PDB file of C-alpha atoms and ligand atoms in Angstrom:
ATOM      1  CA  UNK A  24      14.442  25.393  14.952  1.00 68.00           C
ATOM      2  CA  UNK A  25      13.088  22.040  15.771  1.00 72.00           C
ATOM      3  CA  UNK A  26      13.344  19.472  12.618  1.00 72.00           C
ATOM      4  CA  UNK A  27       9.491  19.866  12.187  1.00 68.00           C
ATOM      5  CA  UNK A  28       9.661  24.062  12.376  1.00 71.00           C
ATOM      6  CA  UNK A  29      12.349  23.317   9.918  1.00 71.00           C
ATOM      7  CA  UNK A  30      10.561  20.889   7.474  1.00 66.00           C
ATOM      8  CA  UNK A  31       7.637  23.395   7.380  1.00 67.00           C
ATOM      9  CA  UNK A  32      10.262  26.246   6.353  1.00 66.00           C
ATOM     10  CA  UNK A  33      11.685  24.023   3.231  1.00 62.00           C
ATOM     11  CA  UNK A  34       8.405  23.187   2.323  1.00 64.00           C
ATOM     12  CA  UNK A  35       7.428  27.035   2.793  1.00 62.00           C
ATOM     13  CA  UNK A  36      10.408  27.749   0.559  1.00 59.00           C
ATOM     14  CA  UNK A  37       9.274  25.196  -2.007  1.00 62.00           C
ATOM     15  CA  UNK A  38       5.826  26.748  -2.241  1.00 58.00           C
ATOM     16  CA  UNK A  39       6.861  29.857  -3.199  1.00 57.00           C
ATOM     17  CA  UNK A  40       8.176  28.195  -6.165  1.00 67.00           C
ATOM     18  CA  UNK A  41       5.192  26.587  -7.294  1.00 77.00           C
ATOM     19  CA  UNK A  42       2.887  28.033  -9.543  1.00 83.00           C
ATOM     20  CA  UNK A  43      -0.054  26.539  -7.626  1.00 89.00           C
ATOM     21  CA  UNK A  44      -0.983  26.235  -3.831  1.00 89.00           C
ATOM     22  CA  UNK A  45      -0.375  22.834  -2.659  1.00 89.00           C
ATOM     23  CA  UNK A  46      -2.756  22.319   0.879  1.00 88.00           C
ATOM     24  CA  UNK A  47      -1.899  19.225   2.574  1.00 89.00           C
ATOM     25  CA  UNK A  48      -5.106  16.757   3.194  1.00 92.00           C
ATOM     26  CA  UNK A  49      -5.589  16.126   7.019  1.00 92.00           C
ATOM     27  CA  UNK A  50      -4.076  12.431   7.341  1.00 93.00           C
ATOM     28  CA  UNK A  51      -0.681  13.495   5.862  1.00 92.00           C
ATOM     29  CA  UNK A  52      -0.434  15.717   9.010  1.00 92.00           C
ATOM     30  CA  UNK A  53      -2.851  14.393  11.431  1.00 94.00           C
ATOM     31  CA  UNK A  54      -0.518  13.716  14.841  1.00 94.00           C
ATOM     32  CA  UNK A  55       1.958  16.399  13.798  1.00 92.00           C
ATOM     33  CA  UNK A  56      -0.762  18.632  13.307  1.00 92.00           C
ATOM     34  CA  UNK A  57      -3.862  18.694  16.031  1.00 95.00           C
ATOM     35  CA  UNK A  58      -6.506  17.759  13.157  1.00 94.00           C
ATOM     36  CA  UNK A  59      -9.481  19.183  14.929  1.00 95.00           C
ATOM     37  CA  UNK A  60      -7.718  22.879  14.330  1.00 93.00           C
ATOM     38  CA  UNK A  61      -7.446  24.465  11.312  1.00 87.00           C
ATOM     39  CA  UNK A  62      -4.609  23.548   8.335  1.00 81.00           C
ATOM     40  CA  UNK A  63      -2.173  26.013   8.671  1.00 77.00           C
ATOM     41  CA  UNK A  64      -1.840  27.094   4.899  1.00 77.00           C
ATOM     42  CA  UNK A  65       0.408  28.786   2.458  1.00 75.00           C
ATOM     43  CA  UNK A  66      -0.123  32.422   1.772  1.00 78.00           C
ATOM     44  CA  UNK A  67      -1.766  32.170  -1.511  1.00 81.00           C
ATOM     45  CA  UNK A  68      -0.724  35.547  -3.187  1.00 82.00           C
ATOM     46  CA  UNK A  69      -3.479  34.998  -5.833  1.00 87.00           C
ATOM     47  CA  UNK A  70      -1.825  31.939  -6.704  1.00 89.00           C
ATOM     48  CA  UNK A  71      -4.468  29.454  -7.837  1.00 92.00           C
ATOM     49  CA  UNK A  72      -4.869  26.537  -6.041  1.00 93.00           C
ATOM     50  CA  UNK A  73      -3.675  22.943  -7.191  1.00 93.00           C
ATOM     51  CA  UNK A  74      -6.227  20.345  -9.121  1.00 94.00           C
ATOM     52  CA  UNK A  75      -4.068  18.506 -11.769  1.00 89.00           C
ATOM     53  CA  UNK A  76      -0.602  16.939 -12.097  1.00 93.00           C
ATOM     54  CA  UNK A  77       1.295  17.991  -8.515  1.00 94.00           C
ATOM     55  CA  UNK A  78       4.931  19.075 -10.609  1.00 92.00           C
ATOM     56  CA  UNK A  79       6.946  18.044  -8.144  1.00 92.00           C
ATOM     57  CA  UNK A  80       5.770  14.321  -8.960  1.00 95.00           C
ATOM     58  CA  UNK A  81       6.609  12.559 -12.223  1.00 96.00           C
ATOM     59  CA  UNK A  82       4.313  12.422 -14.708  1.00 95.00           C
ATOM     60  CA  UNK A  83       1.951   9.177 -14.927  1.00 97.00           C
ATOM     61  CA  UNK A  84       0.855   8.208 -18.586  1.00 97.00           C
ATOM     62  CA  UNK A  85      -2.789   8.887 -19.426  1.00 97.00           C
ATOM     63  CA  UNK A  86      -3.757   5.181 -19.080  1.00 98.00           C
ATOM     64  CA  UNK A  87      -1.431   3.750 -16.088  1.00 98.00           C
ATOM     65  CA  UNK A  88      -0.802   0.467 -15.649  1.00 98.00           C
ATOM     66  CA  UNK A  89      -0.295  -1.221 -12.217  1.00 98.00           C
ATOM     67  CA  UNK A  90       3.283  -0.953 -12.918  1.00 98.00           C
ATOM     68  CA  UNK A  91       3.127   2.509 -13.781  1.00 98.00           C
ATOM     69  CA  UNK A  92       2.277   2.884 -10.391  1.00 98.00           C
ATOM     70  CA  UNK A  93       4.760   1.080  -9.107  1.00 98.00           C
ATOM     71  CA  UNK A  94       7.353   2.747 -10.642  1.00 97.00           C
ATOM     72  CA  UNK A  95       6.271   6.219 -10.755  1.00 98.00           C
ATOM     73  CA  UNK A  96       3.993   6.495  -7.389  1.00 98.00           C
ATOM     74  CA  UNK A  97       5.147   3.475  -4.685  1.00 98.00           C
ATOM     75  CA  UNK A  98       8.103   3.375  -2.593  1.00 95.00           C
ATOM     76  CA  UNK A  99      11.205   0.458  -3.678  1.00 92.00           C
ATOM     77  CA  UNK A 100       9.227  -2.827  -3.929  1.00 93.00           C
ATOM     78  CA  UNK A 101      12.398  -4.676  -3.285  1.00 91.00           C
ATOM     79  CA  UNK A 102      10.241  -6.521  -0.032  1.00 92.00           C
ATOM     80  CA  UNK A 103       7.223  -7.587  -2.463  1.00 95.00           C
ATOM     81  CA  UNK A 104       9.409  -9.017  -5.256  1.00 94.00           C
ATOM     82  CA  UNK A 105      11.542 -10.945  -2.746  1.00 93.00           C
ATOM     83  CA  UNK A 106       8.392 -12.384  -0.831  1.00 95.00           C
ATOM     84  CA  UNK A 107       6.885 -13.146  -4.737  1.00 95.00           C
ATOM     85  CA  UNK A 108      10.028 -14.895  -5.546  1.00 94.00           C
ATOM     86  CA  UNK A 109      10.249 -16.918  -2.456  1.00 93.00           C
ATOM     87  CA  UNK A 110       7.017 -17.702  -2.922  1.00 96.00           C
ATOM     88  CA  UNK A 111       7.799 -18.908  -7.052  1.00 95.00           C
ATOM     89  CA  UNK A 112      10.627 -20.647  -5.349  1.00 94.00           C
ATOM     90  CA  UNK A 113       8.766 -22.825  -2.876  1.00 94.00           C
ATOM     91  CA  UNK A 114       6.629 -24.084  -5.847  1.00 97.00           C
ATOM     92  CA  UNK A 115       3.315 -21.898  -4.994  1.00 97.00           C
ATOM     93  CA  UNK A 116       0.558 -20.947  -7.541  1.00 98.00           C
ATOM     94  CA  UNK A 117       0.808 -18.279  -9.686  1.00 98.00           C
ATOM     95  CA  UNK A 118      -2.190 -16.876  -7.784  1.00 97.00           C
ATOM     96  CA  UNK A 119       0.305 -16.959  -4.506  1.00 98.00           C
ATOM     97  CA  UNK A 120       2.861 -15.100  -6.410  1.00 98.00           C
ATOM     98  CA  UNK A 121       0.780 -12.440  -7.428  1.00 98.00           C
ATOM     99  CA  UNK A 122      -0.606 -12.286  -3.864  1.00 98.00           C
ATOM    100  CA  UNK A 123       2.889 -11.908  -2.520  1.00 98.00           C
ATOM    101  CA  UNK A 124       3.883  -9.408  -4.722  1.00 97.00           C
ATOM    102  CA  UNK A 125       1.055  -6.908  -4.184  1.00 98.00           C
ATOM    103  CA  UNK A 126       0.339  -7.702  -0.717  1.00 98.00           C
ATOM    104  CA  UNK A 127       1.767  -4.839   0.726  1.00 98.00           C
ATOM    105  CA  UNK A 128       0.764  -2.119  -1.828  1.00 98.00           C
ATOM    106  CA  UNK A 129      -0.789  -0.074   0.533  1.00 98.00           C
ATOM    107  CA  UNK A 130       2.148   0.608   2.182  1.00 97.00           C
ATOM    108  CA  UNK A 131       4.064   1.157  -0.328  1.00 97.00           C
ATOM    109  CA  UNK A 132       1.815   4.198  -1.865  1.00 97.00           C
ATOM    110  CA  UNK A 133      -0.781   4.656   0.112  1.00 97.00           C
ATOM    111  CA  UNK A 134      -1.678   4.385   4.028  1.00 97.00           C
ATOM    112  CA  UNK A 135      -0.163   2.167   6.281  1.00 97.00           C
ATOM    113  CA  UNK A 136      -2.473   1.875   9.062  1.00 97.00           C
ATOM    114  CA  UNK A 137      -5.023  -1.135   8.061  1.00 98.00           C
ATOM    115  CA  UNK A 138      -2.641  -1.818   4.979  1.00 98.00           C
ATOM    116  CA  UNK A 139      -3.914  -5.431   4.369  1.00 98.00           C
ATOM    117  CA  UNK A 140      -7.672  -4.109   3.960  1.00 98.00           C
ATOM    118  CA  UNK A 141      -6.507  -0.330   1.809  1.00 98.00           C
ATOM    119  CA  UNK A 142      -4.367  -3.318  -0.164  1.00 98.00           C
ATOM    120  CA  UNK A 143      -7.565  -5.846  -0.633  1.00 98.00           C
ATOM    121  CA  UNK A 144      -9.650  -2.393  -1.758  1.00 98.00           C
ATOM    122  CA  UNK A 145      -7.301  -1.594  -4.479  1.00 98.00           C
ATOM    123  CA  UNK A 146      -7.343  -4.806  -6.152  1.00 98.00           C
ATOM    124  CA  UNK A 147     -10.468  -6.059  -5.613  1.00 98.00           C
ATOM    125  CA  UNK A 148     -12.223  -5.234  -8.771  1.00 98.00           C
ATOM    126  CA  UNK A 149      -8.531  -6.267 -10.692  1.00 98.00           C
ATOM    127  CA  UNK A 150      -8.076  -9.718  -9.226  1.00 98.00           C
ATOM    128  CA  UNK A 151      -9.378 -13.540  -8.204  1.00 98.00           C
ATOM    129  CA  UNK A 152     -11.300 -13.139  -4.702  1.00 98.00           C
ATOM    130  CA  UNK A 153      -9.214 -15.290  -3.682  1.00 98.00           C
ATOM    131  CA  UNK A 154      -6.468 -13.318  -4.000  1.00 98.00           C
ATOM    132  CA  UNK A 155      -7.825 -10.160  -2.651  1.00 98.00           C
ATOM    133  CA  UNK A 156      -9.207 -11.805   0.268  1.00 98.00           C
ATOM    134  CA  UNK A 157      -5.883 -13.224   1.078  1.00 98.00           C
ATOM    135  CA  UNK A 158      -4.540 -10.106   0.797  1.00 98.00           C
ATOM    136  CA  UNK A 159      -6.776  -9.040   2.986  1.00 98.00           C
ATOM    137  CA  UNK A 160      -6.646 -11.131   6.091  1.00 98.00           C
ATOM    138  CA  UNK A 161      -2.839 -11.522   5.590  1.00 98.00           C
ATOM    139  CA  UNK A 162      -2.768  -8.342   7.997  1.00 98.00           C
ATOM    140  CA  UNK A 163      -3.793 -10.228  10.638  1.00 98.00           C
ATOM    141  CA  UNK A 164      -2.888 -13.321  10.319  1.00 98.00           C
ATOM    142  CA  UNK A 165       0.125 -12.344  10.367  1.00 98.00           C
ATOM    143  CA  UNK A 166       0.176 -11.616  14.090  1.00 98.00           C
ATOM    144  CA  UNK A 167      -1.164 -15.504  14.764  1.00 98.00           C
ATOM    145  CA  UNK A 168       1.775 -18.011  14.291  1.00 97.00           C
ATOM    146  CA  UNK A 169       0.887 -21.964  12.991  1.00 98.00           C
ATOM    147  CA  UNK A 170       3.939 -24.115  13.227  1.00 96.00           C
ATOM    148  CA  UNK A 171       1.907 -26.298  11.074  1.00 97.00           C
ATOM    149  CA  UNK A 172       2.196 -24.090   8.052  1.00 97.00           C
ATOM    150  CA  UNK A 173       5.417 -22.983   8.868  1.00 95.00           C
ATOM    151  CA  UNK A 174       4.602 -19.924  10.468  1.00 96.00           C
ATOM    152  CA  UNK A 175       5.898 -18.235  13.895  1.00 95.00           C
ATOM    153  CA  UNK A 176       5.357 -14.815  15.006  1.00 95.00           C
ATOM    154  CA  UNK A 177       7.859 -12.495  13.582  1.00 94.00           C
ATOM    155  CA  UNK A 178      11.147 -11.884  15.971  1.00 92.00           C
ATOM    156  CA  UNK A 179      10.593  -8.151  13.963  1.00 92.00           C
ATOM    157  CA  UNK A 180       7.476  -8.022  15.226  1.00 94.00           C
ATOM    158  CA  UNK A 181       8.324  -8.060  19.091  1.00 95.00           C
ATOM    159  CA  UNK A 182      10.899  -5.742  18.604  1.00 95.00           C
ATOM    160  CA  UNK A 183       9.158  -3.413  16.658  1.00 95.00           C
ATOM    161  CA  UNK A 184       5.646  -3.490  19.011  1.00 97.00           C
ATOM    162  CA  UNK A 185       7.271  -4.774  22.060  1.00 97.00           C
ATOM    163  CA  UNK A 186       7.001  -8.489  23.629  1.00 94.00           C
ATOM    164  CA  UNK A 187       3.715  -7.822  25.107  1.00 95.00           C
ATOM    165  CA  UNK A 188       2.187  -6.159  22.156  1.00 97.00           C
ATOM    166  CA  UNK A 189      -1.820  -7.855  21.588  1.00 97.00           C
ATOM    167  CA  UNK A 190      -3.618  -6.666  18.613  1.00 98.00           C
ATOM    168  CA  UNK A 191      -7.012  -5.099  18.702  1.00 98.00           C
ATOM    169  CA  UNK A 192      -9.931  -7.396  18.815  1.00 98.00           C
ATOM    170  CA  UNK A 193     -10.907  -6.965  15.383  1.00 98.00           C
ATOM    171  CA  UNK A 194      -7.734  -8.549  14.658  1.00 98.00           C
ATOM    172  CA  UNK A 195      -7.901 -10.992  17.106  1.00 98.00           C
ATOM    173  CA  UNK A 196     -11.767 -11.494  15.554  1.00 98.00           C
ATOM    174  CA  UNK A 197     -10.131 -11.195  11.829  1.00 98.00           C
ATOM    175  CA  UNK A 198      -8.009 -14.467  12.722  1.00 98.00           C
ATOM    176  CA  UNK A 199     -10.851 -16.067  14.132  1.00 98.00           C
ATOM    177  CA  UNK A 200     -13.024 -15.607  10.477  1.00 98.00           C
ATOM    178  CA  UNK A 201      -9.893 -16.328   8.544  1.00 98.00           C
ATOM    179  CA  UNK A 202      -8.606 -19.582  10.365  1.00 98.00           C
ATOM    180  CA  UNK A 203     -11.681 -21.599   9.435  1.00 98.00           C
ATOM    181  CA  UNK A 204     -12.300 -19.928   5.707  1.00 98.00           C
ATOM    182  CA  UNK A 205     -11.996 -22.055   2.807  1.00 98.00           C
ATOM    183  CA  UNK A 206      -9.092 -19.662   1.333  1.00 98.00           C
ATOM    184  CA  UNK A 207      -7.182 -19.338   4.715  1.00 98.00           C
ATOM    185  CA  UNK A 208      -3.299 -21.430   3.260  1.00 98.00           C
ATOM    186  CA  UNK A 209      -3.899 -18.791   0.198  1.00 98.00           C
ATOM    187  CA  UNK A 210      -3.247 -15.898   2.444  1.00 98.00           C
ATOM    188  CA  UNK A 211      -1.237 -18.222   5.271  1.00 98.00           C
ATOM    189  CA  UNK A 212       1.133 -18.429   2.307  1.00 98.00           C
ATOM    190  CA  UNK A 213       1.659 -14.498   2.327  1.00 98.00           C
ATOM    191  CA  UNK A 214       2.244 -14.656   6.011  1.00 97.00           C
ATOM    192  CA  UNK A 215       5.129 -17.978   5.106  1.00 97.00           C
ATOM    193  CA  UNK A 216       6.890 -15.696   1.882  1.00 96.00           C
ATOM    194  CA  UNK A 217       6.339 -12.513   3.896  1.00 93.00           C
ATOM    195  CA  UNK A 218       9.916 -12.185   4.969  1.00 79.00           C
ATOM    196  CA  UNK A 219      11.918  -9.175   6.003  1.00 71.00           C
ATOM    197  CA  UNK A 220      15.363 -10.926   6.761  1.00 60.00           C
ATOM    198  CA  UNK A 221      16.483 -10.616   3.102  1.00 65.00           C
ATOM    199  CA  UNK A 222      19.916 -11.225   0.895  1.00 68.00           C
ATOM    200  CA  UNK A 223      20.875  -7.769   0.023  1.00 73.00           C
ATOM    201  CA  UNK A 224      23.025  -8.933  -2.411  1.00 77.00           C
ATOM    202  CA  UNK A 225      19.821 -10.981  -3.966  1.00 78.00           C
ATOM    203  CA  UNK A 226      18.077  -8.440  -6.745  1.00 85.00           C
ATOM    204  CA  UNK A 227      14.426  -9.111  -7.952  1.00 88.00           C
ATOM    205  CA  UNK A 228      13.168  -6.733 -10.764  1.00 91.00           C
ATOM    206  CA  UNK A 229       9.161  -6.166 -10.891  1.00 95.00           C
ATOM    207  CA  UNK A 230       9.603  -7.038 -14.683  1.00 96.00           C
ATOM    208  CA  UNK A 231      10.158 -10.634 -13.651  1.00 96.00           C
ATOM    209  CA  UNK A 232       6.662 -10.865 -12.676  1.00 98.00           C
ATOM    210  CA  UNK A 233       5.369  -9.410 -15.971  1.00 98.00           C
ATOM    211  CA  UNK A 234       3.557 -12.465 -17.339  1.00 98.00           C
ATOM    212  CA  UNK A 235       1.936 -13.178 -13.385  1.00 98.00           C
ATOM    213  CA  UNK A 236       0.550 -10.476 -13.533  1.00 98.00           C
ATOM    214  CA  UNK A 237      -0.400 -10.023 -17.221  1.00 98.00           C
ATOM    215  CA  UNK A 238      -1.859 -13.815 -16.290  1.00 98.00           C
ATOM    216  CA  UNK A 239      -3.669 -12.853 -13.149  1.00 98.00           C
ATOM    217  CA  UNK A 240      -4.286  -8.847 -13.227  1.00 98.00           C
ATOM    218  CA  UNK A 241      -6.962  -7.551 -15.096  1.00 98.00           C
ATOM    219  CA  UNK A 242      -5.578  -4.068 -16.337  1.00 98.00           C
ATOM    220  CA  UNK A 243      -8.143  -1.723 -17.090  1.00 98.00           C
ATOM    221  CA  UNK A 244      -7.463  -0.291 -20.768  1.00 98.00           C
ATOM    222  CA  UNK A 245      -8.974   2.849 -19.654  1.00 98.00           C
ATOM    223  CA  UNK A 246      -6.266   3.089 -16.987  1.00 98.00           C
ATOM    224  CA  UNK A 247      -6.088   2.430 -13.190  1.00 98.00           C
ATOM    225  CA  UNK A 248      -8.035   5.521 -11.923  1.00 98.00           C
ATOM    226  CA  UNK A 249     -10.068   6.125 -15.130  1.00 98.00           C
ATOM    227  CA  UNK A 250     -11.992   2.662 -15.328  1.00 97.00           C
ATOM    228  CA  UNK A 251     -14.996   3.682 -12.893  1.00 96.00           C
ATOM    229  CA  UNK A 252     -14.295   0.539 -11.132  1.00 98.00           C
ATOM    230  CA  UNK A 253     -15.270   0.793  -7.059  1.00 98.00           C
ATOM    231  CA  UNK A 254     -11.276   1.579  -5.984  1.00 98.00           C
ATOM    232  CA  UNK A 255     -10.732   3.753  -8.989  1.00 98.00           C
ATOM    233  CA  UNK A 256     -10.892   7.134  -7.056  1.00 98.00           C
ATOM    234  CA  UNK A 257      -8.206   5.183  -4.434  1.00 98.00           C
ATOM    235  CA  UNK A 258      -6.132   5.088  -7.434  1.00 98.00           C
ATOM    236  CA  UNK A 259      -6.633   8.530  -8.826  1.00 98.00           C
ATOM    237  CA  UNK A 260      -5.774   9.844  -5.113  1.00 97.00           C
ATOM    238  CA  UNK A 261      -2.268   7.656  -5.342  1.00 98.00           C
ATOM    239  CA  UNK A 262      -1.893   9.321  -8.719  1.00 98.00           C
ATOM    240  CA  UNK A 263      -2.877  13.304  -7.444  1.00 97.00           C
ATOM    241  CA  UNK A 264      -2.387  12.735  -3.872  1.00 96.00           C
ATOM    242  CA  UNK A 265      -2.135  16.702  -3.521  1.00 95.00           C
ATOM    243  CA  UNK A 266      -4.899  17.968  -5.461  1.00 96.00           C
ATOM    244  CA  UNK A 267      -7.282  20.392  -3.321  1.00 94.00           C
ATOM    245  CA  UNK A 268     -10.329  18.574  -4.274  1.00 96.00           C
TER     246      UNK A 268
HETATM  247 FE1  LIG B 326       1.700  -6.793   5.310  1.00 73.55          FE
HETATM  248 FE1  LIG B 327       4.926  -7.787   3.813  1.00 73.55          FE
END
């Protein structure tokens, strides 16, 4: 069995066990799976198919908070809190912290691929437009050093995409609008505090940046996801990624 033949068997297995039929949306397979074909899908066996809380995930409150997401939904945040804290460190605004420490949010629960703009979408309606737009453009700035500002191009970068890696135009064109914007240090400053090359012996809990963000993040009291807002359904989708519609 090949490690993919044997993924699909555990997941088979698991399946069985559930109550429901999970079918996986395109993009979680899309590569592994030719998408144009169709989703090979569990046997249902009358089972009814899945539209609420997936139980292998835990639970979310009724009215989640951006934490609540963080904690329940996103992968370890150890990179954002670090960035957020150097960032508190070198003196920035609290609008720079809170930049730093969602910048990446995308990546953490959602898609990876375009991360800066799936990132921006989330928090737009939540935020300053400052600090979305930051967020934003961070993406590719990010691949466009300026010793000035204390940025070079990330050694992790090259060895990760290769020496000769160039982005795509729109990238390249993304710069190009950001460079000359009235907000461009705000999300230059992400790029500066967005370091990889951390202490692992340094700890930073999310909780330290509970008044930032109680400052700077307008929490729906609806919940994320139930507030109608125009990323809500983004949320939602973080919160039932597995539902069938
Ligand atoms: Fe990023
Ligand atoms: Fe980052």
């Amino acid at each position: 069995m090949t490690s993919l033949q044997r993924a699909e068997a555990a997941e088979h297995a698991l399946s069985q066990e559930l109550d429901r039929v999970v079918v996986k949306s395109v993009i979680y397979t899309s590569g592994e799976h030719d998408p144009t074909k169709p989703m090979p899908r569990p046997p249902d066996q009358g089972k009814r198919y899945l539209m609420s809380d997936d139980p292998r995930l835990p639970k979310m409150p009724d009215k989640p908070t951006l934490f609540d997401f963080f904690r329940y939904r996103f992968g370890p945040s150890a990179h954002l809190c670090q960035s957020a804290r150097l960032a508190q460190k070198s003196g920035a605004s609290e609008k720079v912290v809170l930049a730093c420490l969602l910048h990446d949010i995308a990546i953490l629960g959602f898609i990876r691929s375009d991360h800066g703009y799936w990132s921006a979408q989330l928090l737009e309606p939540y935020v300053d437009p400052e600090v979305a737009w930051s967020i934003r453009y961070h993406q590719a700035l990010r691949f466009f050093p300026d010793e000035a500002a204390g940025y070079r191009y990330p050694e992790l970068y090259a060895k990760l995409f290769g020496p000769d890696y160039t982005p795509e135009p729109y990238i390249h064109e993304a710069h190009r609008y950001a460079r000359n914007h009235k907000w461009y240090m705000t999300s230059r400053l992400i790029t500066v505090n967005d370091l990889y090359a951390f202490d692992p012996g340094v700890k930073v809990e999310l909780e330290e940046f509970t008044d930032v963000v109680g400052r700077h993040f307008r929490q729906p009291a609806q919940g994320l996801g139930f507030d109608s807002s125009p990323s809500a359904h983004i949320w939602r989708t973080i919160m039932w990624p597995t539902r069938y519609l």
